[in-house]
PDB file of C-alpha atoms in Angstrom:
ATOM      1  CA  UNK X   1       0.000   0.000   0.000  1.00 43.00           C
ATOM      2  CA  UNK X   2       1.624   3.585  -1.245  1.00 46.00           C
ATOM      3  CA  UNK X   3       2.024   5.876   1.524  1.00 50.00           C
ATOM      4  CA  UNK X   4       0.666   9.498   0.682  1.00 53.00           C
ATOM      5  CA  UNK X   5       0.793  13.193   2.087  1.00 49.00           C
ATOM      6  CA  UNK X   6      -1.386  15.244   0.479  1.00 47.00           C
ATOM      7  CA  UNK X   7      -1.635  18.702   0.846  1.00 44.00           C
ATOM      8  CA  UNK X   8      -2.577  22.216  -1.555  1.00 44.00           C
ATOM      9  CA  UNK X   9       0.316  24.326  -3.294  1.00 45.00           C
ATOM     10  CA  UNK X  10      -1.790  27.408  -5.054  1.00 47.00           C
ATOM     11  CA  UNK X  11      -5.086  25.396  -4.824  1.00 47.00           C
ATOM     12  CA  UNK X  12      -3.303  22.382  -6.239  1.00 48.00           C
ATOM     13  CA  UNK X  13      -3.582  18.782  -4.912  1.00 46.00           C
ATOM     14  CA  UNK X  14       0.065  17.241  -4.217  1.00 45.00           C
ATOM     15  CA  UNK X  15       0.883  14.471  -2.540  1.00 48.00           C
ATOM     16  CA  UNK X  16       4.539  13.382  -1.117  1.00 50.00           C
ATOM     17  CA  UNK X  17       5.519   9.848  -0.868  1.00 48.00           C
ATOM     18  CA  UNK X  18       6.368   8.629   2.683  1.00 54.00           C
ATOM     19  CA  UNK X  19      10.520   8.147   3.454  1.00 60.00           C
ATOM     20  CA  UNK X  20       9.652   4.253   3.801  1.00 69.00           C
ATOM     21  CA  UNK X  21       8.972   3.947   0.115  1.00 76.00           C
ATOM     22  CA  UNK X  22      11.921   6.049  -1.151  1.00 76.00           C
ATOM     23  CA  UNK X  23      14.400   4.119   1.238  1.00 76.00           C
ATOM     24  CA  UNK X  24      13.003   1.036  -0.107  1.00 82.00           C
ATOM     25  CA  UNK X  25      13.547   2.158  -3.412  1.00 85.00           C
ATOM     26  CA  UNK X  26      17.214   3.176  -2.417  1.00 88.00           C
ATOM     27  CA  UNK X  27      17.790  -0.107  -1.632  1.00 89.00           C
ATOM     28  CA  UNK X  28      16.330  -1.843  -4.602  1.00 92.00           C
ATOM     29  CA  UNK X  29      18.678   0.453  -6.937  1.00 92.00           C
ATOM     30  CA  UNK X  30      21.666  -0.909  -4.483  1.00 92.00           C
ATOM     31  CA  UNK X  31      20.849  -4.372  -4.545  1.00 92.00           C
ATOM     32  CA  UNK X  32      20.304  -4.294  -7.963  1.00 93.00           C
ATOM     33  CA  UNK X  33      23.792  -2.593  -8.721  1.00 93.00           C
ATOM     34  CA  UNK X  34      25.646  -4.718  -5.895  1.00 93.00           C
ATOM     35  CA  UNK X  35      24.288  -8.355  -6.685  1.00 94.00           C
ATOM     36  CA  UNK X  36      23.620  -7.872 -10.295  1.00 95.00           C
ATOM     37  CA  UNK X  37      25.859  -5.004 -11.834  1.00 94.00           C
ATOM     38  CA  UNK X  38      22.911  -2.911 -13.413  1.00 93.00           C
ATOM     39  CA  UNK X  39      22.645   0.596 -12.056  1.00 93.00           C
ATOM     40  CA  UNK X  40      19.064   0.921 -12.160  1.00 92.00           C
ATOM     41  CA  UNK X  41      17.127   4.722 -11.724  1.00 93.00           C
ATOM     42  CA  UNK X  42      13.599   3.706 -10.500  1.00 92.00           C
ATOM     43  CA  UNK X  43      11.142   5.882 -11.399  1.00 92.00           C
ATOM     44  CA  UNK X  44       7.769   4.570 -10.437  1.00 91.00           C
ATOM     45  CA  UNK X  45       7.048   0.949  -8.612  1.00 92.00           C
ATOM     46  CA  UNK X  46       3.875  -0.633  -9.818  1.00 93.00           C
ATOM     47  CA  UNK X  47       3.559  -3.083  -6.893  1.00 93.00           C
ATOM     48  CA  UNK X  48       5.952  -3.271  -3.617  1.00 92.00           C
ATOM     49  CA  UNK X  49       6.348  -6.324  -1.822  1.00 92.00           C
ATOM     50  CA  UNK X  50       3.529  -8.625  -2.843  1.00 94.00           C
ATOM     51  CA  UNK X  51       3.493 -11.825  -1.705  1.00 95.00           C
ATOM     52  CA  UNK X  52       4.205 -14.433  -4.967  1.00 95.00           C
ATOM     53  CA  UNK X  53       4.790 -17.416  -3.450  1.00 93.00           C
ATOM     54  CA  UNK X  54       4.168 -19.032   0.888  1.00 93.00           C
ATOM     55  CA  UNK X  55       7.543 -17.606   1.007  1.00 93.00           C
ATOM     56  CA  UNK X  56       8.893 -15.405  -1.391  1.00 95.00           C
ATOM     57  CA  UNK X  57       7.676 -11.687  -2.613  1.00 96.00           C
ATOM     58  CA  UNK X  58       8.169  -9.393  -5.249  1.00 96.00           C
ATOM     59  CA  UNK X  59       8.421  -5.918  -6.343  1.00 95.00           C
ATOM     60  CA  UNK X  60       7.769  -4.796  -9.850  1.00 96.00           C
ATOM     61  CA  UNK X  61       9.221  -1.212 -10.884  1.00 95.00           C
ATOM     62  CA  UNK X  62       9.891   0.609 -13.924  1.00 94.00           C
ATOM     63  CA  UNK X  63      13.047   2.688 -14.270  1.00 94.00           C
ATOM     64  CA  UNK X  64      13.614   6.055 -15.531  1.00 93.00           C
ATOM     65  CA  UNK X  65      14.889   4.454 -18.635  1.00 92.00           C
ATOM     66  CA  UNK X  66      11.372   2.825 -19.342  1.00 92.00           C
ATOM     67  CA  UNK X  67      12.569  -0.909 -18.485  1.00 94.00           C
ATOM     68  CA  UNK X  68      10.467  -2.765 -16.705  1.00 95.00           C
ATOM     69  CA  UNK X  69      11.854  -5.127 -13.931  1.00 97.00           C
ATOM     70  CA  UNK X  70      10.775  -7.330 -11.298  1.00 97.00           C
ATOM     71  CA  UNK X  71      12.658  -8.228  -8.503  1.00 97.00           C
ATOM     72  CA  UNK X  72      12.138 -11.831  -6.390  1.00 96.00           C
ATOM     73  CA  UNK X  73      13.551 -12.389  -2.963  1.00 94.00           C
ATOM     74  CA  UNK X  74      12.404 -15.166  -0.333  1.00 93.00           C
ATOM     75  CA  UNK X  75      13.411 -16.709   3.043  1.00 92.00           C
ATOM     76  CA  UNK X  76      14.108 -19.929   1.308  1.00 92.00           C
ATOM     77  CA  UNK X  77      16.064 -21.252  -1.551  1.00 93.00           C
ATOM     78  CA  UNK X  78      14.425 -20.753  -4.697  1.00 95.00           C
ATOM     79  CA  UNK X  79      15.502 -22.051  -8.447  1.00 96.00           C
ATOM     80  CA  UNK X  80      15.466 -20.742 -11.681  1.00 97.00           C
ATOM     81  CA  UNK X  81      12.250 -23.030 -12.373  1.00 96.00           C
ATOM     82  CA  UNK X  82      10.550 -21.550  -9.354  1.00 96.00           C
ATOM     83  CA  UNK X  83      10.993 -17.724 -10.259  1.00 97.00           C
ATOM     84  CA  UNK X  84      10.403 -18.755 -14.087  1.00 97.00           C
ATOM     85  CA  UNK X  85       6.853 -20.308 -12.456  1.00 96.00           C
ATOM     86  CA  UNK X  86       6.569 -17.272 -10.313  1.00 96.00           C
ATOM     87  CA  UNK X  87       6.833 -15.255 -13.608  1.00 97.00           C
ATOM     88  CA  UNK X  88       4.363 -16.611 -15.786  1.00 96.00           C
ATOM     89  CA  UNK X  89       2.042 -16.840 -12.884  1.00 95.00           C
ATOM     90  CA  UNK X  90       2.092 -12.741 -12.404  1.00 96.00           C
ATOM     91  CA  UNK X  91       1.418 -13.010 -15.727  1.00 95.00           C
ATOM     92  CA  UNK X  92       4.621 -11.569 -16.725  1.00 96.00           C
ATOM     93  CA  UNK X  93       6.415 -12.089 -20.000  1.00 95.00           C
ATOM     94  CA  UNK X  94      10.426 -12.622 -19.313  1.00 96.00           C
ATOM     95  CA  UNK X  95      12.771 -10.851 -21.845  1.00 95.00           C
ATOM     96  CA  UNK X  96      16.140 -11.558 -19.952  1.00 95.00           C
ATOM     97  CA  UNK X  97      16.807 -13.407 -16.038  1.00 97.00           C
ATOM     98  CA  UNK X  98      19.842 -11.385 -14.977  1.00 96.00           C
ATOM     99  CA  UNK X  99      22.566 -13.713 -13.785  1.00 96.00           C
ATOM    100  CA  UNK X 100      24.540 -12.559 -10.349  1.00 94.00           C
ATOM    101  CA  UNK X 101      27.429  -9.788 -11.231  1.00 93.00           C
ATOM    102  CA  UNK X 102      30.630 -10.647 -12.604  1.00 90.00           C
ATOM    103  CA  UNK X 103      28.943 -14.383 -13.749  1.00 93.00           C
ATOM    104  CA  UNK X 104      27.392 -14.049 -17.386  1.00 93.00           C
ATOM    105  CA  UNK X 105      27.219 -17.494 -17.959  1.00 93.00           C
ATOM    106  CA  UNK X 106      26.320 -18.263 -14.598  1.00 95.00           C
ATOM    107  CA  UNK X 107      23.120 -20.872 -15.402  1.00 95.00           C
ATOM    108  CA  UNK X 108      25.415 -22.031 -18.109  1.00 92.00           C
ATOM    109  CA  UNK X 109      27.713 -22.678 -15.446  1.00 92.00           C
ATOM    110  CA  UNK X 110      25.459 -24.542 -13.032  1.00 93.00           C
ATOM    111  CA  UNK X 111      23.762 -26.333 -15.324  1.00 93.00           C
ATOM    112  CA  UNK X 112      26.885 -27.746 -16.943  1.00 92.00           C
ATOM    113  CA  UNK X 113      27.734 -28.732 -13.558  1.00 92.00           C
ATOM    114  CA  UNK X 114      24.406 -30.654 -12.740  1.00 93.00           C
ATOM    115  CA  UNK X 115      24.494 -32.033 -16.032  1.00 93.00           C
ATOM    116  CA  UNK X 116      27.846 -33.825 -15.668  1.00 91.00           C
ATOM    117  CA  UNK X 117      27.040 -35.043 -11.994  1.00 92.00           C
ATOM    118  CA  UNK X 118      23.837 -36.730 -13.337  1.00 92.00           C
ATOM    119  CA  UNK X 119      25.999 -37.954 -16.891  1.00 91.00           C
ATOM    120  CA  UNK X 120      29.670 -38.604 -15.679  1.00 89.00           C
ATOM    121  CA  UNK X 121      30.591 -39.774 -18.776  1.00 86.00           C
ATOM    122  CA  UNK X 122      29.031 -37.615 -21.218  1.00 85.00           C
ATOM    123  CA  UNK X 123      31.399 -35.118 -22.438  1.00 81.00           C
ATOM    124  CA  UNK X 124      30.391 -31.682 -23.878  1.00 82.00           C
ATOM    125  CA  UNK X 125      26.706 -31.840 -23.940  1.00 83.00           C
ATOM    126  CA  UNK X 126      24.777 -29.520 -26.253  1.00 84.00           C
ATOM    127  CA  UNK X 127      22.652 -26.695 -25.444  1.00 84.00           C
ATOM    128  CA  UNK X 128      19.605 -28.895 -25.915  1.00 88.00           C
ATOM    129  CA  UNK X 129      21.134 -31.338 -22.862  1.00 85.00           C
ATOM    130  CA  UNK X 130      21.437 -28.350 -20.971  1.00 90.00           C
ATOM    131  CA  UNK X 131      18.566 -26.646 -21.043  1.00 92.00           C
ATOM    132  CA  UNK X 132      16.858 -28.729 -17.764  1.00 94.00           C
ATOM    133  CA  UNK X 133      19.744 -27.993 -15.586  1.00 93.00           C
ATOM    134  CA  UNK X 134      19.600 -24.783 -16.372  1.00 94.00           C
ATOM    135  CA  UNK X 135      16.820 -24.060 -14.167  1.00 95.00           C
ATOM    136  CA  UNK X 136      18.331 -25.662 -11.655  1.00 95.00           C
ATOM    137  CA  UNK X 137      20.685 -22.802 -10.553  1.00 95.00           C
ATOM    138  CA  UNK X 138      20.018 -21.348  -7.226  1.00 95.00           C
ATOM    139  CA  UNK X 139      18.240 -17.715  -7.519  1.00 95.00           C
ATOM    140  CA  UNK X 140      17.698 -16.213  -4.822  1.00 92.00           C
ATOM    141  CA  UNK X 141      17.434 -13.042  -4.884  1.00 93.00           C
ATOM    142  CA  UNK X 142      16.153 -12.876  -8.572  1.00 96.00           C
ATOM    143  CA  UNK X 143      16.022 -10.072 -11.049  1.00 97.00           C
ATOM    144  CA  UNK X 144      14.620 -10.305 -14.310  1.00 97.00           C
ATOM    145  CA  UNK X 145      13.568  -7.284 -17.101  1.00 96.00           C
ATOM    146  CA  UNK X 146       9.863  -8.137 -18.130  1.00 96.00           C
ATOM    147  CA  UNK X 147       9.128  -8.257 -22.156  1.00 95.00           C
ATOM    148  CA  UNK X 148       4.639  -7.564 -21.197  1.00 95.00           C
ATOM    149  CA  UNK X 149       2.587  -7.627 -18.803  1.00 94.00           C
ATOM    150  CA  UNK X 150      -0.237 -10.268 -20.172  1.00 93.00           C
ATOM    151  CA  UNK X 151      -3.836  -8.456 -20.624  1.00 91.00           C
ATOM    152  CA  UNK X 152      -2.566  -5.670 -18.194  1.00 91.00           C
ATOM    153  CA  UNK X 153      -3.080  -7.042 -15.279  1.00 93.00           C
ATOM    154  CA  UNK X 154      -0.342  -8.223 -12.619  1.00 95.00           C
ATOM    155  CA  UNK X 155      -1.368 -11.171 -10.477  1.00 95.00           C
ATOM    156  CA  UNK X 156      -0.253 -12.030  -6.729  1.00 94.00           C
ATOM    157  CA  UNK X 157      -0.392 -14.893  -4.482  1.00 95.00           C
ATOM    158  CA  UNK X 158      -3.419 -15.268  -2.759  1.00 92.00           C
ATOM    159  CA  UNK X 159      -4.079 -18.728  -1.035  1.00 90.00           C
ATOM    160  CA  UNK X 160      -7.913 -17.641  -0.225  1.00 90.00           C
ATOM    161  CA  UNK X 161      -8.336 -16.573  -4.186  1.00 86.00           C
ATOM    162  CA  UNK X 162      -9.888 -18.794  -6.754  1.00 86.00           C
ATOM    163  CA  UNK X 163      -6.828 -20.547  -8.851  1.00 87.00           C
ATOM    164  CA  UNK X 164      -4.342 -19.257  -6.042  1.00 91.00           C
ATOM    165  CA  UNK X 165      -3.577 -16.375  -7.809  1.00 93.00           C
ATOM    166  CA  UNK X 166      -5.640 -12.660  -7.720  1.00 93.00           C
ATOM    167  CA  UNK X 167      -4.684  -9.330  -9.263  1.00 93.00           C
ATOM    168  CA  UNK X 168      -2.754  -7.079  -7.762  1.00 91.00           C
ATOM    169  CA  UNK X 169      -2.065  -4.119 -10.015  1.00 91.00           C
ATOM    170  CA  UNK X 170      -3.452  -2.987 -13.456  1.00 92.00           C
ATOM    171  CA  UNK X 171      -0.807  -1.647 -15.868  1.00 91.00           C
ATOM    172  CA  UNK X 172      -0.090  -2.084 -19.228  1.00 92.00           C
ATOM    173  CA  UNK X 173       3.307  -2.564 -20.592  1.00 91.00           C
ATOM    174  CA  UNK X 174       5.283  -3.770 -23.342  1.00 90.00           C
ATOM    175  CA  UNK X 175       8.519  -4.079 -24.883  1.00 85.00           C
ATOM    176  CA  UNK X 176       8.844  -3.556 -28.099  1.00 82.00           C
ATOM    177  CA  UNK X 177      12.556  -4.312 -30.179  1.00 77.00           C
ATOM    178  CA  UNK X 178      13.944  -1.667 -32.709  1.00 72.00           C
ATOM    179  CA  UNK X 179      15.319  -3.227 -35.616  1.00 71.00           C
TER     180      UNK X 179
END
């Protein structure tokens, strides 16, 4: 819930955000600069803190730079398949997962890793072989740029709603690739 002071300047209606908000936003733009090398501006958060999963929540934000992110943290260990499910469920399109700082290849990584401890004596596997263990990787915190927002609405986890699953926020967004 956004946190308002409203007053009048020369009869017009502003309104202030509360210091919780901005400090949380001050941290998101840290996180997202410390854990995942993106300096991020936000300009406007769409929904803070929702609850996405029994134990994880997410914020959704757009920066100033008109990228739209969401950002997945939880208090226990979540996989690349779980925030891919958590995704799709907010009704979210993915355009890119962003892989911890200084590790590009990071589910690359991993997965090779999983890959070989499942198929000792298979020796470079392709992509194709790869692409379970991928979602494997631990990812936790997660931070991934959204493509859309399916039918403009973005859904949260709510146990008492029908399917699981109720909206949250109504915005419309998305991405569209210069050629």
């Amino acid at each position: 819930m956004l946190k308002c002071q409203y007053f009048f300047i020369n009869n017009v209606l502003k309104y202030e955000v509360m210091d919780s908000e901005i400090y949380d936003d001050i941290a998101l733009e840290q996180i997202a600069k410390d854990k995942f090398g993106i300096p991020l501006e936000i300009e406007h958060v769409i929904v803070r803190h929702v609850p996405v999963s029994r134990v994880a929540y997410a914020t959704v934000f757009l920066t100033k730079s008109k990228q739209l992110y969401v950002y997945i943290s939880g208090t226990s260990r979540l996989l690349l398949k779980d925030i891919k499910t958590i995704v799709s469920r907010m009704d979210l399109t993915a355009e890119t997962y962003i892989p911890p700082k200084g590790r590009p290849a990071y589910f690359d990584d991993i997965g090779s890793e999983k890959f070989k401890t499942v198929f000792p004596g298979r020796h470079n596997p392709l992509p194709e072989d790869l692409q379970y263990y991928r979602t494997l990787a631990p990812y936790n915190p997660a931070l991934v740029q959204i493509r859309e927002i399916k039918h403009g609405e973005i859904k949260q986890f709510d146990p008492d709603a029908s399917g699981g699953w109720r909206v949250g926020a109504k915005f419309t967004y998305r991405r569209i690739k210069a050629i």
